[in-house]
Each structure stands twice: as C-alpha cells, then as structure tokens.
CSV table of C-alpha atoms in Angstrom, one decimal:
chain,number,residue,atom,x,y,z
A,1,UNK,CA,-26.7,-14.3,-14.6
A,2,UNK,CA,-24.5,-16.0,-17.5
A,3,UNK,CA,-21.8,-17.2,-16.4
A,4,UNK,CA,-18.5,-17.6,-18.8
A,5,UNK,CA,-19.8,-15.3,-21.4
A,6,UNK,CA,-17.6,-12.3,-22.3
A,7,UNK,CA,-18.9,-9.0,-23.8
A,8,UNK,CA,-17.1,-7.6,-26.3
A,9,UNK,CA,-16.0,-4.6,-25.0
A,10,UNK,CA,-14.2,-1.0,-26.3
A,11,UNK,CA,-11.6,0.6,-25.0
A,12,UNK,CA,-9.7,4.0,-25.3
A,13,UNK,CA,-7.1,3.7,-28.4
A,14,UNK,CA,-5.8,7.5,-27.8
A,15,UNK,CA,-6.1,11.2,-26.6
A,16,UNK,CA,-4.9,14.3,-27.2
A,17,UNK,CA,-5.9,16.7,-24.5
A,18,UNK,CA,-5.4,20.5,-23.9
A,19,UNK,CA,-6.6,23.0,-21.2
A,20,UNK,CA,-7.6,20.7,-18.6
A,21,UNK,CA,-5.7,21.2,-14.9
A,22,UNK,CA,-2.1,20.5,-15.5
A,23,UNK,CA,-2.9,18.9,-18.3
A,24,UNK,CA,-2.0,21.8,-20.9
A,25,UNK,CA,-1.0,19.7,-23.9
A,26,UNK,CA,-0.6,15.7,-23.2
A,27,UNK,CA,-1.3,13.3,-26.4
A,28,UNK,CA,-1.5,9.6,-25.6
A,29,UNK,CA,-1.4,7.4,-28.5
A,30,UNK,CA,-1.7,3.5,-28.4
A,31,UNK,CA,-3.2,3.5,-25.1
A,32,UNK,CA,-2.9,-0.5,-24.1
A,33,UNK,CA,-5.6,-2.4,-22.0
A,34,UNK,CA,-3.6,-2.4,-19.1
A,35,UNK,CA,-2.2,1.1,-18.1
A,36,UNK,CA,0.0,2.6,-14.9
A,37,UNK,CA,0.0,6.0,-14.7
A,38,UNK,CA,3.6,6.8,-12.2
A,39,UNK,CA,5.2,10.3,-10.9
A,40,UNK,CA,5.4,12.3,-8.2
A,41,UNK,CA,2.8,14.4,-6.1
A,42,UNK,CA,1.2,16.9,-8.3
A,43,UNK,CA,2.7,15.2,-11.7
A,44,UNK,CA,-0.8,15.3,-13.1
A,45,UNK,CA,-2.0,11.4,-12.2
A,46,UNK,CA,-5.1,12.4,-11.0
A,47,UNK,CA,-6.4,15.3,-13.2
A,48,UNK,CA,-5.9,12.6,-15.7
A,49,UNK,CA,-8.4,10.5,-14.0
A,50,UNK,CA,-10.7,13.2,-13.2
A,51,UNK,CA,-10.8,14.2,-17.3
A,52,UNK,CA,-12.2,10.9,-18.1
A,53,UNK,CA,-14.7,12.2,-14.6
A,54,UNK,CA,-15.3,15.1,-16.4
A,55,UNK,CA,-16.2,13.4,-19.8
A,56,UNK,CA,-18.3,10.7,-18.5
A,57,UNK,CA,-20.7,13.6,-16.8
A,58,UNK,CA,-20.6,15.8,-19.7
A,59,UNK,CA,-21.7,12.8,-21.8
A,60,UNK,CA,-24.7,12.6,-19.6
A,61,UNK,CA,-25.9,16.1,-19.8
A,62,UNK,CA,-24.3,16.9,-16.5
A,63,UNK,CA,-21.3,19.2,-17.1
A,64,UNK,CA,-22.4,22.2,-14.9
A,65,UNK,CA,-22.9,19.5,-12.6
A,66,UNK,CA,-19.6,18.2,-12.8
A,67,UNK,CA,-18.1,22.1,-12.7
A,68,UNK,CA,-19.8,23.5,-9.6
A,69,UNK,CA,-18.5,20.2,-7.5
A,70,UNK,CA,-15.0,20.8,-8.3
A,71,UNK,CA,-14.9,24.7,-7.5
A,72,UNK,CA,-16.3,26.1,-10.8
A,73,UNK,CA,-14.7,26.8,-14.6
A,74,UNK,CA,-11.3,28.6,-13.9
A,75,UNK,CA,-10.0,26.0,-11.5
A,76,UNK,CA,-10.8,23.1,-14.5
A,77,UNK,CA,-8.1,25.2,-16.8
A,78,UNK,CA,-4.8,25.1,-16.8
A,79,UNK,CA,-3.8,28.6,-15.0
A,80,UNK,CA,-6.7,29.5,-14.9
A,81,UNK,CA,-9.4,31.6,-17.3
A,82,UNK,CA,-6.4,34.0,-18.0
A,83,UNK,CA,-3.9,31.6,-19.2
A,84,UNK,CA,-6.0,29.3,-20.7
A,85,UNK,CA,-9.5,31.2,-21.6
A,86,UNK,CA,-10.3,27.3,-23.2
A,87,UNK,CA,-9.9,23.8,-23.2
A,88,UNK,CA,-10.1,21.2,-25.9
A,89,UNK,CA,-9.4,17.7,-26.2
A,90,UNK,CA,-10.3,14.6,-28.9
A,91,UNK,CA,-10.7,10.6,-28.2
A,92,UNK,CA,-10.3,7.6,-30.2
A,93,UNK,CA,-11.9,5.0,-29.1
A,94,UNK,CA,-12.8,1.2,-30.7
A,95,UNK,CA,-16.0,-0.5,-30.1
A,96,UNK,CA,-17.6,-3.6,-31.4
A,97,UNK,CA,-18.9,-1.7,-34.5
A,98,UNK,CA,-15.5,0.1,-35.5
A,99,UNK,CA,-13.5,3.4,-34.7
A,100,UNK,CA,-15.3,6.3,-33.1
A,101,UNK,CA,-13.6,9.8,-33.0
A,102,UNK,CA,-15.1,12.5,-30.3
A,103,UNK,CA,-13.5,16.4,-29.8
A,104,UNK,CA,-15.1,18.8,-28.3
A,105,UNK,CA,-13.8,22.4,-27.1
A,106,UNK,CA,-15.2,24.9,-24.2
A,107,UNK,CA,-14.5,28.4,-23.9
A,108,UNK,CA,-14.9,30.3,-20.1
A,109,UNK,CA,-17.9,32.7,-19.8
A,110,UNK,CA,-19.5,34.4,-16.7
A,111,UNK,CA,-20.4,33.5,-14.2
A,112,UNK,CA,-17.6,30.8,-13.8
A,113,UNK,CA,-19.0,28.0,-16.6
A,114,UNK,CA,-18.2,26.6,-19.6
A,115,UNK,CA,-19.6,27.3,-23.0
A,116,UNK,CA,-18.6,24.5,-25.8
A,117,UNK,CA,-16.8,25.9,-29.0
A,118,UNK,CA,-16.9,23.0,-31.3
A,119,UNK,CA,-18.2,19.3,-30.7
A,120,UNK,CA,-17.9,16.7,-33.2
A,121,UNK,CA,-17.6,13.2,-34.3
A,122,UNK,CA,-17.2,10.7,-37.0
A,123,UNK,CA,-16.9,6.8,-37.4
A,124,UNK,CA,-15.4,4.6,-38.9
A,125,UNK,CA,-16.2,0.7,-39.5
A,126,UNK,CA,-13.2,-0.3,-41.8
A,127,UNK,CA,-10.3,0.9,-40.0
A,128,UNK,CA,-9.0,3.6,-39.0
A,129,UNK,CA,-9.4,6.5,-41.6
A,130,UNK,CA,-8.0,10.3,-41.4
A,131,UNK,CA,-10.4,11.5,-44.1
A,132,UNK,CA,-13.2,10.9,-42.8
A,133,UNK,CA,-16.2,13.4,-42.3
A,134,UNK,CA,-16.8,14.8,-39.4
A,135,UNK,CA,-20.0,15.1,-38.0
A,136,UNK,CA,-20.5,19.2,-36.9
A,137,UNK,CA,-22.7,19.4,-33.4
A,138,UNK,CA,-22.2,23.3,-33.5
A,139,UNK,CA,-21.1,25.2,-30.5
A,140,UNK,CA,-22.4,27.9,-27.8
A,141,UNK,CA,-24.4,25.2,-26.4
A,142,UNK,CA,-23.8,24.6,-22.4
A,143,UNK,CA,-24.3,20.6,-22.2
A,144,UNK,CA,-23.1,18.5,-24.8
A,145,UNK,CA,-25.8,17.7,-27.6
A,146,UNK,CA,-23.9,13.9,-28.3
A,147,UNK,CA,-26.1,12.0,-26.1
A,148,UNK,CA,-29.4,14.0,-28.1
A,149,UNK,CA,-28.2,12.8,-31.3
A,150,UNK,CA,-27.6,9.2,-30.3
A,151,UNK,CA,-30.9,9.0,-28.8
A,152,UNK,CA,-32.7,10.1,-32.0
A,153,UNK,CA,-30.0,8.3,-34.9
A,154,UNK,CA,-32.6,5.2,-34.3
A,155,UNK,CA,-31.2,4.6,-38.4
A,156,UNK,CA,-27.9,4.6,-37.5
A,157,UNK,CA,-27.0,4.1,-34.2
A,158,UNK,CA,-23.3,2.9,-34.5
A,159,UNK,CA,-22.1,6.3,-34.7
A,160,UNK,CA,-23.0,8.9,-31.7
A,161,UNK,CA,-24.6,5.5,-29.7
A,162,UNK,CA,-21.7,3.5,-29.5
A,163,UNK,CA,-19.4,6.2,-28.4
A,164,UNK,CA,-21.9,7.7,-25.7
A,165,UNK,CA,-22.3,4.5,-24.2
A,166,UNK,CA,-18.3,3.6,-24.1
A,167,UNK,CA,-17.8,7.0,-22.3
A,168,UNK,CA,-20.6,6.5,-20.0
A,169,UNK,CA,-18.8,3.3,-19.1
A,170,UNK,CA,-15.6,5.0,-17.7
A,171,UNK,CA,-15.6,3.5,-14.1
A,172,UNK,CA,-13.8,5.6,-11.9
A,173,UNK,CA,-13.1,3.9,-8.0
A,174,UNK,CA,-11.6,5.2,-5.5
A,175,UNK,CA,-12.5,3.2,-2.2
A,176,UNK,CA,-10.3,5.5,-0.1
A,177,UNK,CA,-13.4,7.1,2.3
A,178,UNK,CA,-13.2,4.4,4.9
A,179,UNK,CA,-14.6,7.3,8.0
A,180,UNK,CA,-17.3,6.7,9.8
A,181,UNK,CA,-19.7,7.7,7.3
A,182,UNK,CA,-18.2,5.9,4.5
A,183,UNK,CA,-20.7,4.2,2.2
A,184,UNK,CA,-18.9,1.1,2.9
A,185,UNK,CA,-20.2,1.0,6.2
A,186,UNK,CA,-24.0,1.7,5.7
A,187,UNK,CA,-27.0,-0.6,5.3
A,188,UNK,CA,-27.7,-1.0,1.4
A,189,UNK,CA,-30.5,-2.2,-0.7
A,190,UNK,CA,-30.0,-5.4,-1.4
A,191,UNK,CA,-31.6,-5.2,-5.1
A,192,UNK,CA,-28.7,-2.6,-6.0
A,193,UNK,CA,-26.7,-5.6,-7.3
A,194,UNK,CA,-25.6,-4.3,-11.3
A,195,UNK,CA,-23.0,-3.2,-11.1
A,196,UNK,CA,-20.3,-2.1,-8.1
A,197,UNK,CA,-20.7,2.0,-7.8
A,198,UNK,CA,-17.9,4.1,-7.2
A,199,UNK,CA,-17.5,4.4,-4.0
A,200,UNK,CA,-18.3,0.6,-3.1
A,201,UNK,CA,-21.3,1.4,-1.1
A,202,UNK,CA,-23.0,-1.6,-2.3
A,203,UNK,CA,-20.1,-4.2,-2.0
A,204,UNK,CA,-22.6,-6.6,0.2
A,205,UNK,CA,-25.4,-6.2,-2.4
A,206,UNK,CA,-22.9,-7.5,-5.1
A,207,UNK,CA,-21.5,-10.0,-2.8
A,208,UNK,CA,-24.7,-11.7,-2.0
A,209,UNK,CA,-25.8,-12.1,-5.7
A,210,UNK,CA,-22.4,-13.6,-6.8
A,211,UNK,CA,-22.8,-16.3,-3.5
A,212,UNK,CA,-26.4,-16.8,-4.5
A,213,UNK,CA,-26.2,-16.8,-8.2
A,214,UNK,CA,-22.2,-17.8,-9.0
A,215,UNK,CA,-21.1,-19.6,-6.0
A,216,UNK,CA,-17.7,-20.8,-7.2
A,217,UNK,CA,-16.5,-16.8,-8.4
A,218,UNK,CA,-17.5,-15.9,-4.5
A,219,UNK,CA,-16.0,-18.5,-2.9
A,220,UNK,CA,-12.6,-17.7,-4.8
A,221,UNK,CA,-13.2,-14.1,-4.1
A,222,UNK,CA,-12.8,-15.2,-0.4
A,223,UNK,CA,-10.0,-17.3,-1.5
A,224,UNK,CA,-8.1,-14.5,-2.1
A,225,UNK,CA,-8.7,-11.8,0.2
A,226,UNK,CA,-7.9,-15.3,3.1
A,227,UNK,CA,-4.8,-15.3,1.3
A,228,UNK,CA,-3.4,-11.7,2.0
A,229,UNK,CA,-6.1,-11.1,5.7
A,230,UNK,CA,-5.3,-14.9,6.9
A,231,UNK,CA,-7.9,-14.1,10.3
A,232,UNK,CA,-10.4,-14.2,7.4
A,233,UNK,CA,-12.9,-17.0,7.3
A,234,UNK,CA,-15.8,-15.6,4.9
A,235,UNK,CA,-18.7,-13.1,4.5
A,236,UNK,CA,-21.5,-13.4,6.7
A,237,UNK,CA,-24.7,-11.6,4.4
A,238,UNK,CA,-28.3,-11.4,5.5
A,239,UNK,CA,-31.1,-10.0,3.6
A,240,UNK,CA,-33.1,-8.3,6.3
A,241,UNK,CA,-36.1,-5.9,5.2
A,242,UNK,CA,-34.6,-5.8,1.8
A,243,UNK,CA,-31.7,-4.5,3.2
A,244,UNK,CA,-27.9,-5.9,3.1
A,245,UNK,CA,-24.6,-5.1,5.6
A,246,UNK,CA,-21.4,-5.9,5.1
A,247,UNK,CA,-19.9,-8.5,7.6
A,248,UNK,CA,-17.4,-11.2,8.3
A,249,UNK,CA,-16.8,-14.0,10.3
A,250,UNK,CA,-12.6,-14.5,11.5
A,251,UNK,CA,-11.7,-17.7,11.8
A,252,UNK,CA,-11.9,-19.6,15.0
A,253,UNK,CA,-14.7,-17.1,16.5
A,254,UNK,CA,-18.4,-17.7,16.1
A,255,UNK,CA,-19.0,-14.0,16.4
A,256,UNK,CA,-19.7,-12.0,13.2
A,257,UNK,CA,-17.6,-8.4,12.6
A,258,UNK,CA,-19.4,-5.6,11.1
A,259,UNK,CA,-17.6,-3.2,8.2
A,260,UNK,CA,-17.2,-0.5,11.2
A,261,UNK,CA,-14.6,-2.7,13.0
A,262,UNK,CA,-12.6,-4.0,10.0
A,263,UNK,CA,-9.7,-1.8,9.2
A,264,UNK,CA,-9.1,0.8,6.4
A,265,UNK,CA,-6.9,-1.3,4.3
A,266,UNK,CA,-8.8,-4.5,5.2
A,267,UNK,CA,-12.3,-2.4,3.8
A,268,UNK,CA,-10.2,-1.5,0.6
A,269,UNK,CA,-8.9,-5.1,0.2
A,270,UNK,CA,-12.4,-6.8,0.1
A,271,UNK,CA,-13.7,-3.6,-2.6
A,272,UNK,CA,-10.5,-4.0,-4.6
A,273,UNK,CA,-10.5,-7.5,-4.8
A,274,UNK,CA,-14.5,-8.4,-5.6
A,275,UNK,CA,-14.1,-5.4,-8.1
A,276,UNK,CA,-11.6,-6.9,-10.2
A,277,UNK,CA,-13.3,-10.6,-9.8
A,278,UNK,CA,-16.7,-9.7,-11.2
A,279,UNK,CA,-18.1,-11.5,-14.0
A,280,UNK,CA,-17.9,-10.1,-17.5
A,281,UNK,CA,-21.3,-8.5,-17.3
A,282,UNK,CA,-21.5,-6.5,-14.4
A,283,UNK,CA,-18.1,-4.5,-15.1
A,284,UNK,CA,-17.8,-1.3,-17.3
A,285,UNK,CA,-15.9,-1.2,-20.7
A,286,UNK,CA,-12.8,0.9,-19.2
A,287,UNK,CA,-12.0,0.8,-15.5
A,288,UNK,CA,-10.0,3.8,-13.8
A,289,UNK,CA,-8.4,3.4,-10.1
A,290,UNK,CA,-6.8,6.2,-8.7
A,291,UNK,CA,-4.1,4.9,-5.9
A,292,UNK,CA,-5.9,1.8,-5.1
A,293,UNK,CA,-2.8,0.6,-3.3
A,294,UNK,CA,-3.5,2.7,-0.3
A,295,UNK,CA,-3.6,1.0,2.9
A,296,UNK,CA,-2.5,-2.6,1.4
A,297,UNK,CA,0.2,-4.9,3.1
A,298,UNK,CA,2.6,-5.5,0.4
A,299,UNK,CA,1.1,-8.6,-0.1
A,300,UNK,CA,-2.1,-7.2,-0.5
A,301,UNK,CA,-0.8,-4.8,-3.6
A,302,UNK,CA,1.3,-7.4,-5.7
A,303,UNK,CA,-2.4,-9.9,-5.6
A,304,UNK,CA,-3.8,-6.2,-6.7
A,305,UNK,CA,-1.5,-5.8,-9.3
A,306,UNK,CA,-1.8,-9.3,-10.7
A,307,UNK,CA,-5.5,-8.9,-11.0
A,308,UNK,CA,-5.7,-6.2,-12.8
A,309,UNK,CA,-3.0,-7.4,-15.4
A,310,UNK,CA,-6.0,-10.1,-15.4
A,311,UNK,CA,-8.9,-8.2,-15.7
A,312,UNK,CA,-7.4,-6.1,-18.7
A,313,UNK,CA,-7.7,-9.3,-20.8
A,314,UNK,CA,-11.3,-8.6,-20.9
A,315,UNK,CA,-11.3,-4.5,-20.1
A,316,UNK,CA,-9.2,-1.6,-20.3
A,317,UNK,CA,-8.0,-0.7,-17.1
A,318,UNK,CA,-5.9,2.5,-16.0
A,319,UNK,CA,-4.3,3.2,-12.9
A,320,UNK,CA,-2.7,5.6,-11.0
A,321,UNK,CA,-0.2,4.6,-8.4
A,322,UNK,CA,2.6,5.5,-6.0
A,323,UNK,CA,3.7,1.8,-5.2
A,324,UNK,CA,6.6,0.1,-7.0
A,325,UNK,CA,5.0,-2.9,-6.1
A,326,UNK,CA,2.0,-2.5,-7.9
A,327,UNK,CA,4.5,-1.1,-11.1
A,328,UNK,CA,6.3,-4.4,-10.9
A,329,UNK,CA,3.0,-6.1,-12.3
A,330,UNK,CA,3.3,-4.1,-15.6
A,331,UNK,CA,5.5,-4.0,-18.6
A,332,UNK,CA,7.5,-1.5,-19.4
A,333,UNK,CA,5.2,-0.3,-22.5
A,334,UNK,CA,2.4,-0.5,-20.2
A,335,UNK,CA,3.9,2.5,-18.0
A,336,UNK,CA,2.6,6.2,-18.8
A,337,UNK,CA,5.6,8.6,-16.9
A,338,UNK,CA,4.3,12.3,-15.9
A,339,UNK,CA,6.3,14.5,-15.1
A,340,UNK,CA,5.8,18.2,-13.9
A,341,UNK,CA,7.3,21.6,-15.0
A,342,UNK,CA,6.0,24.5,-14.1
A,343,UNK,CA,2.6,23.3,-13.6
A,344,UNK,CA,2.2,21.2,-17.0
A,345,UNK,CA,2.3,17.1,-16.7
A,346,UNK,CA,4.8,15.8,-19.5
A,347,UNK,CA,4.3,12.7,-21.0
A,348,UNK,CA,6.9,9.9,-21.4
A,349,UNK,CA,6.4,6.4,-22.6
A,350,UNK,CA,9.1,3.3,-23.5
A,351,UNK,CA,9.1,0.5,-25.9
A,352,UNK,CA,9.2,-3.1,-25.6
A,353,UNK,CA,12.5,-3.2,-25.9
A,354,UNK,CA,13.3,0.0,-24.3
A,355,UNK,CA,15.4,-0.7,-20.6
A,356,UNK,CA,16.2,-4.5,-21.6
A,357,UNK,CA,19.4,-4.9,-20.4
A,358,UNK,CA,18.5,-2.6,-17.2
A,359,UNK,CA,15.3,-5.3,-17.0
A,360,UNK,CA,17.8,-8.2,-17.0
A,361,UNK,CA,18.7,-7.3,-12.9
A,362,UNK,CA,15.4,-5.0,-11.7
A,363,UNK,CA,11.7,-4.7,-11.9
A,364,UNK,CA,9.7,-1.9,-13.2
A,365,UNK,CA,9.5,-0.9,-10.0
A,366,UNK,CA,12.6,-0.9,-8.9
A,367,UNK,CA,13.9,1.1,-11.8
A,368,UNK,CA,11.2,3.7,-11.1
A,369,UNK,CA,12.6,3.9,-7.8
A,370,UNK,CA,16.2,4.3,-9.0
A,371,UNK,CA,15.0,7.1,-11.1
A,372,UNK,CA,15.5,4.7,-14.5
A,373,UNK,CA,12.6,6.0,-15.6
A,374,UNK,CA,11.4,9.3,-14.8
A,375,UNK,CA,9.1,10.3,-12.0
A,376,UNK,CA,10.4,10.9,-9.3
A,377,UNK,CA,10.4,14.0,-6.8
C-alpha cells in the first residue's frame, strides 16, 4: 500500500432529477464536497440516497436488478405509473479529465419494469460548456448501454469511461443491521481487504491490513474510537484458515470480546470511524451515509461529524441525518433542507452569508431545531 498519496478524485457538481419516489422535480446545483441532507420523516432524505443506489446499479447493467429488490417499477415513481408514467434525471459530474454530463429517461411497461426513453452524454475538457454535443445512446433498451460504450471507446476513453467509473464509485453505507445475522458479526475472508463494502461485513479484513501494512493510521483509528468507548483497549485480529473475526480486548481484562457482545452503537462506532480513516486508495470518489448517527453517544456523533468534514477534503461525502449534532459540523452552505408537500421533497439551500447574525448566538444545529431553517415536523 502507498501511504500519503492522494488520488485525484470526482465528485458530483449538480442534478436535476424528476420522477423518482418523492423526488418529482428537485435540481441541485453546486453540490459542495461536504453535504448534510436535514428534514423530517418522509422529507425525501433517503430516496435521495437510494437515486444515487439506483444509478450506481443501472450503470452496471443491473437495473432490473435494482427494480425487483425495491418492490418493482411503480413504487420507484413518484405516485406511481399513473401520475408519473416516467422518470428522468441528468448529472454533472467533474473528473480528472474534465466535465462529464449523463441523462437518461425511463418510461413504465408491463410487467412492472422500466424501459429507457433517451440516454445520453457529452464531455467536456475545457470547462464547462452548454453547447456541446451530445452523445445519442437511443432508447427502448432495458439496461443502460453507457458501460458498453465505455468498454469499447478504447480511442477515447475520457468520455463514457470516466463517467461510468465515477458513478460506479457512489459508496452508499449504512451500518445500521447490527441483529444477529448482521455481516458485522460473521467470519470473513481475510483477502477481502479493497475496499470496506456496504454493509461493513469485512471491517476485520480491512482492519488487519491497515495494522499490518499502515500501523500508525490503525493505531489512531483505535485512538479515536478509545476516545468516545473509553473500556476500549484495541482490536484483537487473527488470521485463522484464511479467515478473520472481529474482536476486542477492554481494558484491564485479558479476555478478548467478540462482535456478538459489543453493542449496536459500539458496532456502528468502530464501521463509522475506520470508514472515514482509510487511506486515499481504498475509498470511493463520492461517499453517501444515510443516518449514520444512529446509536452514537453524543460524543460519538460530533468525532463523526468532524471526520467527515475531514474526509471531504479528499472525497465528496453526502449525508443524511436527523442529529443536530452532527449538523453543527457543517456550514450553513453545506446544508441541503427537504421539505415535504404533498408527497414531493422541496429543496432549500442558504448562502454563506445567509443566517449571519442568527450564527453569531447558535449552531447550525441549533437553528434547525428552532425551526431557523426549515425541516422540521
């Protein structure tokens, strides 16, 4: 591993998206690196991460896939098939070789799928420019044909390749199955060390590569989960039939604790933390965490907070919250308001300036609480 070298990395300038869930018309424009989605239940928070879901399976020839897990076709549009027969939405995104724009359309069709009505793109590698041509994919095609053309383009492969690979590289985490059968809690092969998957299933694989191969990032890695779980001591990781299982030794007993007696939020605190301490290389272009504050001591959310205003130096990172806590570690033109009525998510966004004198006495947080800002219930 290479330590201390960054990747250069793309992010998500803007969207404009239509049709999807509750998401019937939201445009985003400047998207920053660091990004708090707030509102009440229901505002739309999630269906915004589950888009990027959505897009990072169709991207990789999986969109029926991704349509018969979440309860077919109508339940992805906004009313349904008879309010909104078809969705549509188009991304901006800047890589290390220049601007890439990607819009695509679906239209419902029996039995409960999606058929596409348009998909396009078009690049640009000197700025950002409105007349450029766009690059016609055709439509009545079930899985999108983007990944096809940036496999063959071996000319130019700026163009379809760069933006594949950026949306392929929307990380979505959610550590919130902490049951029994959570992932978390399961032997894993110990070679499964790349990068951390979703659901943190192979949070002791990553571990023991970063204490065998970057001893000083896991050792501040335990650093800071000791600081907000002071019975915390440090991982205890064996290699046994290449195999790997999380545990941890408390301080002042000899006796090692498994991931199946640690608690919920302690389990979230150890995924949360590694996550947003890996090296360069091993994390994805744009990170997404929906509620990752669930569980956490108080403590535990505001070290969450300032890591991820951390990590966004180096990667995009959105997230959806219901904590003030986790709020108050953002700027004001960091935070992305949604807002419900009747069933569509609004959009509302400040300026740097916007709430100064109202930021002279309160946090962020606390003036999402008072209502300052939008919502709230």
């Amino acid at each position: 591993m290479e330590t201390g070298k960054v990747r250069k990395s793309g992010r998500i300038v803007s969207l404009h998206i239509k049709g999807f869930r509750s998401l019937a018309d939201v445009e985003i424009k400047a998207l920053p690196h660091a990004a708090v989605l707030i509102g009440a239940n229901g505002s739309g928070k999630s269906n915004f991460i589950r888009f990027f879901e959505m897009v990072r399976w169709m991207v990789g020839r999986q969109l029926a896939n991704f349509v018969q897990r979440h309860g077919g076709a109508d339940d992805q549009l906004f009313g349904g098939s008879k309010v909104s027969p078809t969705m549509e939405a188009r991304l901006t995104m800047q890589t290390d070789k220049g601007l890439n724009d990607y819009r695509f359309g679906f239209a419902y069709a029996q039995p409960d799928r999606f058929i596409f009505t348009e998909e396009s793109f078009r690049f640009s590698d000197k700025g950002y420019n409105e007349k450029a041509s766009w690059e016609c994919l055709g439509s009545g095609h079930s899985e999108a044909k983007i990944a096809n053309v940036s496999e063959r383009d071996a000319v130019n492969p700026n163009k379809a390749g760069a933006l594949v690979k950026l949306l392929r590289q929307c990380a979505i985490y959610q550590f919130h199955d902490t049951s029994h059968d959570s992932q978390l809690k399961k032997n894993w092969d110990v070679n499964d060390n790349a990068y951390l998957r979703s659901h943190g299933g192979n949070l002791a694989a990553i571990l023991l590569r970063l204490e065998r191969e970057d001893t000083q990032r896991y050792e501040l890695i335990c650093s800071h989960i000791g600081s907000v779980l002071p019975i915390f001591e440090r991982f205890e990781l064996r290699e046994s039939y290449g195999k790997v299982m999380l545990r941890w030794k408390a301080r002042g007993f000899d006796k090692t604790i498994g991931a199946h007696l640690v608690s919920d939020g302690s389990l979230r605190v150890f995924a949360l933390v590694t996550l947003l301490n890996l090296p360069s290389e091993m994390l994805s272009d744009v990170i997404l965490l929906d509620e990752p504050e669930l569980g956490l001591h108080p403590a535990a959310v505001a070290l969450v907070g300032d890591m991820i205003k951390v990590c966004a130096t180096e990667r995009q990172v959105m997230v959806a919250t219901q904590s003030p806590l986790l709020v108050d570690a953002f700027n004001i033109n960091e935070i992305i308001v949604l807002e419900a009525n009747k069933g569509r998510s609004n959009v509302r966004r400040f300026e740097d300036e916007s709430h100064k004198e109202w930021l002279r006495e309160y946090t962020t947080g606390e003036l999402w609480q008072k209502n300052v800002l939008g919502g709230r219930p």
